[in-house]
Amino acid sequence: MLIPSNGTIMPCDAVLLSGTCIVNESMLTGESVPVTKINLPNPSEYPKAMGDEIYSPEVHKRHTLFCGTNVIQTRFYTGELVKALVLRTGFSTAKGQLVRSILYPKPTDFKLYRDAYLFLLSLVVVAGIGFLYTVVNSILNEVPAHTIIIESLDIITITVPPALPAAMTAGIVYAQRRLKKIGIFCISPQRINICGQLNLVCFDKTGTLTEDGLDLWGIQRVENARFLLPEERACSESLLKSEFVACMATCHSLTKIEGVLSGDPLDLKMFEAIGWILEEATEEETALHNRIMPTVVRPSKQLFPESKQATNQEMELFELSTSYEIGIVRQFPFSSVLQRMCVIARVLGEKRMDAYMKGAPEVIASLCKQETVPVDFECVLEEYTKQGFRVIALAHRKLESKLTWHKVQTINRDAIESNMDFMGLIIMQNKLKQETPAVLEDLHKANIRTVMVTGDNMLTAISVARDCGMILPQDKVIIAEALPPKDGQAARINWHYADTLAKCTSSSPAINSEDIPVKLVHESLEDLQMTKYHFAMNGKSFAVILEHFQDLVPKLVLHGTVFARMAPDQKTQLVEALQNVDYYVGMCGDGANDCGALKRAHGGISLSELEASVASPFTSRTPSISCVPKLIREGRAALITSFCVFKFMALYSIIQYISQCQCNSEI
């Protein structure tokens, strides 16, 4: 199929064969940031780059256009049209599977309904006894046959109330109306009753507990393997031509849509902080120069120092400002698996190209030459993450002069992302939402446990958990670090206190697993509240524990409060693990990568109005967690109404049944 240049809504899943597309995938992922899709490399052109790789829509998402997503604009080269090959249609597509899961959700097992059915069955048995009693009694008293039939059948209709299901939904209907008034919409009304039973709520961090956007707090550069003092601004004159600023200017996935910069909010903040300008090649230029025409970034004229001397000096400065440009030759996009992104760029007029990389500090440091990484790297990183800052590391490497533009287009990512020079850290601030601490305090007072599930750094997550009151100041946090089997050694778990995790000392004090006061069963809710220990772990450790330490899973989820660096499918696994230890689990997220967990939880609340949130039973119009206590309150009101109606109808039926039986016996 041909993709129109002015964009379209995809009717099927397809793989891009030529050209590039900018796509809004919020319908599927909940991420409102447009993503760039590139064509599948042609094995005949680049045999080395491809190897024996087999295409898979899940692995090669960067080349796949998904059904229902909105193609905003396309780009093509040398007059070639943007073509895509159809992969899947209808219910086989990613959107089709989402619609199917909404049409046929996994049945929720709720004790009230289970007990209601059992009670109705027992009423049927009682009605049967009454029926036989009436028939036998009437025959002995020689009552006419038609009277026997009417009276005996009357007993059954009196005992089993036909209006019971309708009466039980009355509370749900009124609760749904009240929820609609406060901006909470529901696609599964039966879940309202279940929300009255919630005793644990999982929260996503970014955009849910904290503000969605990030602010640049400062930068901390590295020179001669030593950290310099933190700097507030990255757009100073002295740093203008530094490799650090060049990395901030080039290492991102920003693009222009109708003249406006668009992309990941973190990349946008980083690029805005240096005040540079991004220029993309027009369709005419691209057609003229083939696909090698790169995106160019350059500093704005205001960044250059103003000179009040001779006119010729001003002219020189003007020429300098227009001549210093960096072209982005190739981009390796950010991967949540690799936790980093990389670009190959070239300064105008320079022969050798540069590789710039940014990502999770631990990952970047491991790919750099050890002599360029400061000795106190772990200590500095921990200081920032403990304070709740989001930290990104930058690295740089001069590439060999033999690497030409054509070779760069086919080179493997691993060949570039090694032997880098560590350049420093970018520190971003992610502020707590104003209402977060008060809402969590309300939930704790109601004996409802709170858990944080995030894709962010562990120490940052623990810091936010302490700030918002999820972990009290006097409580201890134990980090469970699970290591998979390696070199013949069995899988094992190392336990550390979060406060003493710093690797500044020669060794981090480990805890003997026998010393950890974990009880599988709590005698009472008060006992749970007295717990002074919280477990924290990352996604890798969680995966190892699920695979190799199944017996520990219930103990860890009973006390686990912070789950960091969790992949979307791991969030769903965590919700299932909590349900397995008899928790009624609520999940509150912004819908971006929480779709599976929102669907799986007993009460999933999406704070996003994007289309992906249709998978969630509840959607809040206001992006605030204050909707959680409101929903639980309405759930409890609906549940108690249903329970009281059930008792009233059952008692009414039994009284009528007894009186009718007595009347029949007197006759």
XYZ file of C-alpha atoms in Angstrom:
667
model
C 0.000 0.000 0.000
C 1.071 3.649 -0.542
C 1.040 5.987 2.476
C -0.314 9.463 1.525
C 2.142 12.353 2.117
C -0.446 14.334 4.126
C -0.953 11.423 6.508
C -3.692 8.860 7.180
C -5.143 6.589 9.869
C -3.733 3.094 9.336
C -6.420 0.507 8.431
C -4.106 -2.463 9.138
C -0.696 -3.466 10.528
C 1.993 -2.875 7.902
C 5.787 -2.854 7.611
C 7.429 0.213 6.039
C 9.449 -0.672 2.922
C 10.543 2.799 1.744
C 10.591 6.310 3.185
C 9.950 7.422 6.776
C 6.753 8.285 8.675
C 5.998 10.341 11.782
C 3.248 8.501 13.656
C 1.056 9.282 16.677
C 0.605 5.933 18.472
C -1.378 7.278 21.449
C -4.318 5.062 20.439
C -2.263 1.966 21.271
C 0.376 3.032 23.780
C -1.126 6.105 25.456
C 2.075 8.039 24.639
C 1.065 11.331 23.019
C 4.627 11.934 21.735
C 4.884 11.226 17.970
C 7.417 8.575 16.977
C 9.487 8.306 13.787
C 9.223 5.072 11.800
C 11.925 4.190 9.296
C 11.869 1.704 6.451
C 13.031 -1.877 6.903
C 16.678 -2.132 5.721
C 17.042 -3.881 2.405
C 19.196 -7.040 2.908
C 20.501 -6.810 -0.667
C 21.880 -3.301 0.036
C 23.151 -3.920 3.582
C 23.902 -7.652 3.962
C 26.251 -7.160 6.937
C 23.842 -4.991 8.915
C 20.995 -7.492 8.717
C 22.652 -10.874 9.105
C 20.136 -13.734 9.348
C 17.538 -11.651 11.213
C 13.880 -12.603 10.718
C 11.244 -9.846 10.840
C 8.909 -9.744 13.852
C 6.338 -6.951 14.496
C 7.170 -6.983 18.236
C 10.973 -6.784 17.805
C 10.973 -4.424 14.795
C 8.431 -1.918 16.085
C 10.514 0.896 14.632
C 9.684 -0.315 11.105
C 6.027 -1.248 11.778
C 2.917 0.920 11.299
C 0.136 -0.332 13.568
C -3.587 -0.354 12.788
C -5.516 2.644 14.162
C -2.409 4.809 14.615
C -2.316 8.215 12.949
C 0.406 8.851 10.331
C 0.978 12.619 10.683
C 3.423 13.129 7.841
C 5.703 11.121 5.558
C 9.090 11.749 3.946
C 10.463 10.147 0.814
C 13.735 10.205 -1.088
C 14.610 10.699 -4.781
C 10.939 10.869 -5.728
C 10.339 7.375 -4.336
C 6.870 6.841 -2.823
C 6.370 5.757 0.792
C 5.370 2.090 0.537
C 4.302 -0.408 3.200
C 3.516 -4.115 3.082
C 0.287 -5.258 4.782
C 0.954 -7.736 7.604
C -2.297 -8.239 9.541
C -5.916 -7.094 9.300
C -9.055 -7.163 11.451
C -8.862 -8.781 14.888
C -5.336 -10.070 14.184
C -3.914 -6.518 14.394
C -2.620 -4.903 17.585
C -5.777 -2.727 17.721
C -7.978 -5.765 17.020
C -6.487 -7.576 20.014
C -7.155 -4.498 22.195
C -10.803 -4.350 21.017
C -11.173 -8.096 21.586
C -9.887 -7.772 25.164
C -12.521 -5.055 25.794
C -15.363 -7.072 24.221
C -14.405 -10.276 26.051
C -12.659 -9.265 29.302
C -11.217 -11.818 31.698
C -14.078 -12.657 34.140
C -13.632 -11.111 37.583
C -14.334 -13.452 40.463
C -16.125 -11.491 43.222
C -17.098 -13.085 46.538
C -20.432 -11.219 46.876
C -21.702 -12.526 43.519
C -20.355 -16.012 44.233
C -22.140 -16.097 47.607
C -25.310 -14.635 46.039
C -25.494 -17.540 43.567
C -24.919 -20.091 46.359
C -27.652 -18.445 48.443
C -30.067 -18.498 45.493
C -29.325 -22.227 45.039
C -30.090 -22.870 48.697
C -33.346 -20.883 48.291
C -34.229 -23.128 45.326
C -33.706 -26.194 47.582
C -35.916 -24.593 50.304
C -38.520 -23.751 47.642
C -38.439 -27.388 46.476
C -39.105 -28.613 50.024
C -42.001 -26.113 50.350
C -43.361 -27.194 46.965
C -43.411 -30.891 47.971
C -44.906 -30.037 51.382
C -47.715 -27.995 49.763
C -48.487 -30.675 47.141
C -48.572 -33.530 49.724
C -50.574 -31.454 52.246
C -53.107 -30.350 49.599
C -53.618 -33.944 48.288
C -54.247 -35.172 51.857
C -56.794 -32.381 52.361
C -58.436 -33.242 48.980
C -57.870 -29.786 47.464
C -58.798 -29.432 43.733
C -55.927 -30.091 41.278
C -55.833 -26.593 39.701
C -55.599 -24.990 43.195
C -52.716 -27.350 44.121
C -50.787 -26.339 40.966
C -51.298 -22.577 41.534
C -50.407 -22.666 45.251
C -47.373 -24.945 44.919
C -45.877 -22.931 42.011
C -46.648 -19.748 43.960
C -44.289 -21.023 46.706
C -41.376 -21.249 44.221
C -41.877 -17.705 42.807
C -42.155 -16.296 46.349
C -38.975 -18.021 47.605
C -36.672 -17.230 44.664
C -37.146 -13.451 44.142
C -36.999 -12.682 40.380
C -36.325 -8.978 41.087
C -33.101 -9.704 43.035
C -30.570 -9.098 40.164
C -32.311 -5.862 39.170
C -32.500 -4.642 42.783
C -28.782 -5.382 43.342
C -27.745 -3.184 40.403
C -29.617 -0.158 41.814
C -26.634 0.837 43.981
C -24.246 0.448 41.019
C -26.409 2.638 38.740
C -26.520 5.493 41.266
C -22.785 5.165 42.003
C -22.036 5.326 38.262
C -24.093 8.528 37.955
C -22.252 10.137 40.877
C -18.847 9.076 39.427
C -19.782 10.647 36.074
C -20.529 13.957 37.833
C -17.022 14.042 39.355
C -15.380 13.186 35.999
C -14.745 9.426 36.420
C -16.087 7.321 33.557
C -16.718 3.594 33.746
C -17.002 0.971 30.976
C -17.507 -1.984 33.344
C -20.163 -1.094 35.995
C -19.809 -4.455 37.797
C -16.276 -3.345 38.819
C -17.700 -0.498 40.963
C -18.740 -3.017 43.646
C -15.284 -4.645 43.504
C -13.670 -1.208 44.073
C -15.373 -1.174 47.462
C -13.160 -4.137 48.415
C -9.794 -2.692 47.274
C -7.109 -3.056 49.961
C -4.026 -2.286 47.822
C -3.412 0.342 45.133
C -0.434 0.335 42.732
C 0.681 3.707 41.379
C 2.819 4.577 38.386
C 5.341 7.348 39.237
C 5.892 9.743 36.328
C 2.717 11.631 35.442
C 0.747 9.944 38.244
C 2.472 10.655 41.598
C 4.782 13.277 40.075
C 4.304 15.988 37.459
C 4.451 14.851 33.842
C 7.098 17.287 32.708
C 10.731 17.449 33.812
C 12.681 20.620 34.570
C 16.422 20.886 33.988
C 17.961 21.350 37.445
C 21.542 21.553 36.200
C 24.502 19.785 34.612
C 27.670 18.293 36.106
C 30.494 17.911 33.617
C 33.532 15.657 33.864
C 37.074 16.729 32.966
C 40.155 14.519 33.372
C 37.994 11.839 35.061
C 36.891 14.292 37.778
C 33.501 15.871 38.365
C 33.411 19.664 38.109
C 31.027 21.712 40.245
C 27.341 21.544 39.195
C 26.273 24.269 36.746
C 22.750 25.632 36.405
C 22.895 26.695 32.752
C 24.189 24.754 29.787
C 23.941 27.665 27.322
C 26.932 29.699 28.554
C 29.429 31.141 26.042
C 32.314 28.984 27.309
C 30.357 25.758 26.656
C 29.018 26.762 23.237
C 31.404 24.581 21.208
C 31.974 21.943 23.875
C 31.277 18.270 23.192
C 28.884 18.246 26.176
C 26.571 20.823 24.540
C 27.026 19.128 21.144
C 25.727 15.900 22.710
C 22.701 17.738 24.180
C 22.059 19.304 20.752
C 22.270 16.117 18.673
C 21.432 13.104 20.881
C 17.637 13.196 20.730
C 14.725 12.050 18.554
C 13.106 15.467 18.021
C 11.427 16.335 14.743
C 9.483 19.279 13.342
C 5.767 18.815 12.678
C 4.249 21.813 10.880
C 7.169 23.950 12.027
C 6.870 23.041 15.731
C 9.473 20.918 17.568
C 7.937 17.676 18.750
C 9.197 14.581 20.550
C 9.969 13.131 23.965
C 9.365 15.747 26.745
C 12.798 14.977 28.241
C 14.521 15.572 24.876
C 12.528 18.788 24.388
C 13.579 20.187 27.795
C 17.194 19.248 27.126
C 17.216 20.891 23.678
C 15.392 24.024 24.898
C 17.947 24.419 27.716
C 20.797 25.052 25.253
C 18.793 27.388 22.980
C 19.890 25.825 19.671
C 17.937 25.653 16.395
C 16.976 22.427 14.577
C 16.582 22.429 10.795
C 15.335 19.457 8.807
C 15.899 18.912 5.103
C 12.938 19.828 2.895
C 11.416 17.310 0.474
C 13.069 19.127 -2.480
C 16.521 18.963 -0.856
C 16.064 15.325 0.054
C 15.010 14.436 -3.472
C 18.069 16.269 -4.814
C 20.668 14.767 -2.450
C 19.148 11.315 -1.861
C 18.763 10.076 1.734
C 22.128 11.387 2.977
C 20.792 14.938 3.579
C 20.993 15.133 7.393
C 19.087 17.036 10.073
C 21.178 20.050 11.103
C 21.439 21.747 14.511
C 23.169 25.068 15.157
C 23.322 27.655 17.946
C 21.030 30.684 17.647
C 22.762 34.007 16.965
C 21.832 35.332 20.438
C 24.145 32.749 22.067
C 27.284 34.280 20.551
C 28.963 37.065 22.561
C 28.058 40.515 21.279
C 30.994 42.664 20.274
C 30.786 46.460 20.384
C 34.063 46.956 18.547
C 34.728 47.288 14.856
C 32.138 46.362 12.247
C 34.426 43.774 10.645
C 34.603 41.913 14.002
C 30.811 41.892 14.157
C 30.780 40.479 10.649
C 33.263 37.782 11.672
C 31.070 36.836 14.625
C 28.069 36.699 12.329
C 29.943 34.424 9.936
C 31.065 32.271 12.860
C 27.489 31.899 14.086
C 26.299 30.811 10.673
C 29.216 28.463 9.995
C 29.129 26.372 13.224
C 26.642 23.613 12.412
C 26.358 19.957 13.329
C 24.689 17.465 11.014
C 23.057 14.334 12.475
C 24.231 11.608 10.074
C 22.682 8.541 11.710
C 20.461 7.915 14.709
C 20.171 4.776 16.853
C 16.841 5.398 18.645
C 16.268 5.123 22.381
C 15.556 1.551 23.429
C 13.949 0.809 26.804
C 15.715 -2.577 26.737
C 19.168 -1.032 26.161
C 18.273 2.098 28.247
C 20.221 4.384 25.925
C 20.261 6.135 22.545
C 23.125 7.102 20.262
C 23.741 9.374 17.265
C 26.561 9.814 14.762
C 27.101 13.478 13.908
C 29.619 15.661 12.061
C 30.595 19.265 12.659
C 30.519 21.290 9.428
C 34.026 21.374 7.919
C 35.434 18.562 10.098
C 36.662 15.348 8.480
C 36.086 12.923 11.363
C 32.651 12.126 12.704
C 31.581 12.010 16.356
C 29.417 9.498 18.227
C 27.272 10.851 21.079
C 25.382 8.686 23.539
C 22.953 9.382 26.373
C 20.984 7.131 28.720
C 20.806 5.531 32.164
C 24.034 6.477 34.041
C 24.896 2.905 35.071
C 24.586 1.693 31.465
C 26.536 4.608 29.949
C 29.376 4.251 32.504
C 29.707 0.530 31.667
C 30.228 1.382 27.960
C 32.881 4.053 28.630
C 36.638 3.673 29.098
C 37.056 3.136 32.826
C 39.846 5.743 33.038
C 37.359 8.454 31.911
C 34.727 7.577 34.553
C 35.277 9.439 37.872
C 36.127 7.260 40.886
C 33.272 8.803 42.890
C 30.726 8.245 40.057
C 28.488 5.923 42.139
C 28.532 8.285 45.147
C 27.605 11.372 43.079
C 24.889 9.457 41.218
C 23.452 8.127 44.467
C 23.386 11.609 46.012
C 21.227 12.860 43.170
C 18.921 9.836 42.936
C 18.382 9.846 46.725
C 17.094 13.416 46.397
C 14.611 12.257 43.764
C 16.369 13.745 40.725
C 16.270 11.999 37.359
C 19.839 11.630 36.119
C 20.995 11.100 32.518
C 24.617 10.447 31.582
C 26.356 11.625 28.388
C 29.304 10.112 26.533
C 31.304 10.938 23.386
C 33.760 9.325 21.022
C 35.718 10.556 17.989
C 35.225 8.060 15.152
C 37.986 6.846 12.859
C 38.580 8.918 9.713
C 38.116 5.787 7.540
C 34.414 5.720 8.486
C 32.694 7.348 5.498
C 29.051 8.443 5.311
C 28.097 5.280 3.433
C 29.858 2.989 5.944
C 28.117 4.767 8.839
C 24.703 3.903 7.328
C 25.470 0.163 7.584
C 27.586 -0.011 10.746
C 26.366 -2.084 13.679
C 25.204 -0.257 16.821
C 27.505 -2.259 19.133
C 30.571 -1.181 17.137
C 29.795 2.472 17.907
C 28.604 2.125 21.520
C 31.919 1.108 23.087
C 35.151 2.748 24.315
C 33.316 6.041 24.849
C 34.592 8.998 26.897
C 32.374 9.796 29.883
C 31.328 13.482 29.686
C 29.084 14.051 32.696
C 25.510 14.124 33.961
C 22.313 16.015 33.197
C 20.137 16.375 36.300
C 16.379 16.681 35.763
C 13.841 17.500 38.452
C 10.508 15.671 38.588
C 8.275 17.411 41.143
C 5.606 15.682 43.214
C 2.027 16.613 42.406
C 0.531 18.852 45.076
C -2.273 16.457 46.057
C -0.162 13.256 46.166
C 0.897 13.183 49.897
C -2.638 13.987 51.157
C -4.268 11.267 49.011
C -1.735 8.610 50.106
C -2.251 9.598 53.752
C -6.030 9.120 53.334
C -5.446 5.656 51.856
C -3.080 4.677 54.725
C -5.668 5.820 57.303
C -8.181 3.527 55.591
C -5.693 0.598 55.891
C -5.229 0.510 52.112
C -1.671 -0.416 51.143
C 0.130 1.615 48.473
C 2.790 0.325 46.058
C 4.896 2.169 43.460
C 5.512 0.543 40.064
C 7.728 2.599 37.771
C 10.159 2.405 34.874
C 12.495 4.905 36.570
C 15.725 4.458 38.573
C 15.317 2.590 41.889
C 16.886 5.167 44.212
C 14.856 7.949 42.566
C 11.702 5.871 43.111
C 12.590 5.212 46.790
C 13.238 8.937 47.268
C 9.827 9.830 45.782
C 8.175 7.102 47.918
C 9.675 8.701 51.058
C 8.729 12.236 49.948
C 5.091 11.351 49.317
C 4.681 9.338 52.545
C 4.472 5.888 50.971
C 7.520 4.941 53.070
C 7.627 6.645 56.486
C 10.895 8.337 57.615
C 11.624 5.720 60.332
C 10.936 2.723 58.037
C 13.801 0.670 56.609
C 14.045 -0.148 52.906
C 15.684 -3.426 51.871
C 16.760 -3.788 48.244
C 16.456 -7.318 46.859
C 19.042 -7.780 44.117
C 18.472 -11.104 42.369
C 21.212 -12.466 40.112
C 20.443 -15.077 37.409
C 22.464 -18.313 37.109
C 25.908 -17.621 35.615
C 29.010 -19.733 34.929
C 27.613 -22.778 36.716
C 26.561 -20.770 39.812
C 22.928 -21.006 40.931
C 20.655 -17.936 40.986
C 20.942 -15.984 44.237
C 19.516 -12.918 45.994
C 21.623 -10.245 47.695
C 19.888 -8.109 50.330
C 21.028 -4.546 51.061
C 19.661 -1.631 53.041
C 18.871 1.226 50.623
C 20.662 3.757 52.869
C 23.913 1.787 52.752
C 23.755 0.868 49.076
C 26.507 3.328 48.201
C 29.402 1.644 46.508
C 31.740 4.411 47.730
C 32.881 2.078 50.474
C 34.825 -1.021 49.584
C 31.828 -3.292 50.138
C 28.149 -2.720 50.723
C 27.019 -4.446 53.940
C 24.824 -7.396 53.040
C 21.980 -8.673 55.203
C 21.554 -12.286 56.109
C 18.229 -13.437 54.663
C 17.398 -15.104 57.985
C 17.533 -11.724 59.741
C 14.744 -10.259 57.600
C 11.531 -10.209 59.641
C 9.074 -11.389 56.990
C 5.846 -13.151 57.902
C 3.761 -14.759 55.195
C 0.438 -14.359 57.042
C -0.542 -11.350 59.088
C -2.696 -11.947 62.146
C -4.454 -8.598 61.700
C -4.348 -5.365 59.732
C -2.765 -3.658 62.748
C 0.129 -6.102 62.476
C 0.601 -5.069 58.837
C 0.676 -1.399 59.803
C 3.456 -2.094 62.351
C 5.785 -3.418 59.602
C 8.982 -1.391 59.623
C 10.488 -2.998 56.528
C 9.783 -2.354 52.858
C 11.245 -4.346 49.994
C 12.403 -2.633 46.792
C 13.574 -4.324 43.608
C 14.069 -3.631 39.918
C 12.564 -5.373 36.897
C 15.557 -7.674 36.335
C 15.482 -8.912 39.946
C 11.694 -9.358 39.778
C 12.069 -11.539 36.640
C 14.770 -13.701 38.304
C 12.678 -14.101 41.498
C 9.593 -15.109 39.452
C 11.631 -17.712 37.580
C 13.938 -19.130 40.267
C 12.431 -18.228 43.679
C 8.714 -18.928 43.315
C 8.335 -19.651 47.057
C 9.642 -16.149 47.909
C 7.201 -14.278 45.637
C 4.278 -14.156 48.157
C 6.605 -12.927 50.944
C 8.170 -10.245 48.763
C 4.894 -8.902 47.364
C 3.403 -8.751 50.897
C 6.122 -6.259 51.892
C 7.293 -4.907 48.512
C 6.642 -1.173 48.173
C 8.916 0.007 45.340
C 9.260 -1.839 42.017
C 11.583 0.113 39.692
C 12.715 -0.306 36.050
C 9.612 -2.451 35.404
C 8.664 -3.325 31.821
C 4.928 -3.120 30.868
C 4.437 -6.930 30.982
C 6.189 -7.094 34.389
C 3.658 -4.604 35.778
C 0.907 -7.037 34.763
C 2.804 -9.968 36.370
C 3.120 -7.975 39.613
C -0.632 -7.270 39.699
C -1.296 -11.010 39.208
C 1.200 -11.927 41.972
C -0.580 -9.540 44.376
C -3.972 -11.024 43.423
C -2.594 -14.513 44.134
C -2.007 -13.541 47.793
C -5.697 -12.473 48.076
C -5.308 -8.743 47.595
C -8.015 -6.748 45.830
C -5.713 -4.687 43.630
C -6.312 -1.219 42.228
C -3.948 0.210 39.592
C -3.611 3.904 38.823
C -1.522 5.013 35.843
C -1.412 7.457 32.970
C -2.176 4.734 30.436
C 1.148 4.982 28.591
C 2.714 1.604 29.374
C 0.279 0.440 32.039
C -2.491 -0.832 29.731
C -1.995 -4.512 30.641
C -1.838 -3.843 34.393
C -4.866 -1.483 34.243
C -6.871 -4.227 32.515
C -5.717 -6.989 34.862
C -6.293 -5.160 38.180
C -9.649 -5.414 39.980
C -9.999 -1.647 39.608
C -7.841 -0.009 36.931
C -7.975 3.803 36.787
C -6.413 5.588 33.815
C -5.530 9.271 34.203
C -5.273 9.730 30.441
C -8.139 10.483 28.067
C -6.196 9.053 25.122
C -7.693 6.122 23.260
C -5.444 3.540 24.950
C -7.298 4.179 28.207
C -10.371 2.344 26.838
C -8.654 -0.820 28.062
C -9.053 0.466 31.634
C -12.389 -0.057 33.483
C -12.226 3.526 34.826
C -10.940 6.755 33.268
C -10.549 10.009 35.171
C -11.011 13.306 33.359
C -8.699 15.089 35.824
C -5.103 13.718 35.722
C -4.876 13.495 39.516
C -4.781 10.547 41.942
C -7.473 12.269 44.069
C -9.911 10.167 41.983
C -8.703 6.973 43.760
C -10.283 7.652 47.208
C -13.434 8.962 45.476
C -13.769 5.737 43.471
C -13.175 3.531 46.542
C -15.741 5.614 48.488
C -18.363 5.166 45.765
C -17.433 1.488 45.472
C -18.000 0.969 49.199
C -21.325 2.848 49.024
C -22.482 0.709 46.073
C -21.264 -2.478 47.770
C -23.096 -1.781 51.039
C -26.251 -0.857 49.073
C -26.059 -4.125 47.111
C -25.468 -6.082 50.321
C -28.387 -4.442 52.161
C -30.724 -4.895 49.165
C -29.669 -8.541 48.995
C -30.417 -9.078 52.716
C -33.752 -7.239 52.440
C -34.905 -9.229 49.385
C -33.786 -12.540 50.895
C -35.473 -11.849 54.263
C -38.634 -10.602 52.548
C -38.801 -13.824 50.488
C -38.224 -16.116 53.502
C -40.913 -14.329 55.594
C -43.403 -14.561 52.708
C -42.459 -18.215 52.145
C -43.048 -19.181 55.811
C -46.382 -17.325 55.993
C -47.553 -18.909 52.694
C -46.586 -22.398 53.919
C -48.547 -21.818 57.134
C -51.614 -20.645 55.172
C -51.434 -23.741 52.971
C -51.189 -26.068 55.997
C -54.205 -24.389 57.663
C -56.272 -24.871 54.512
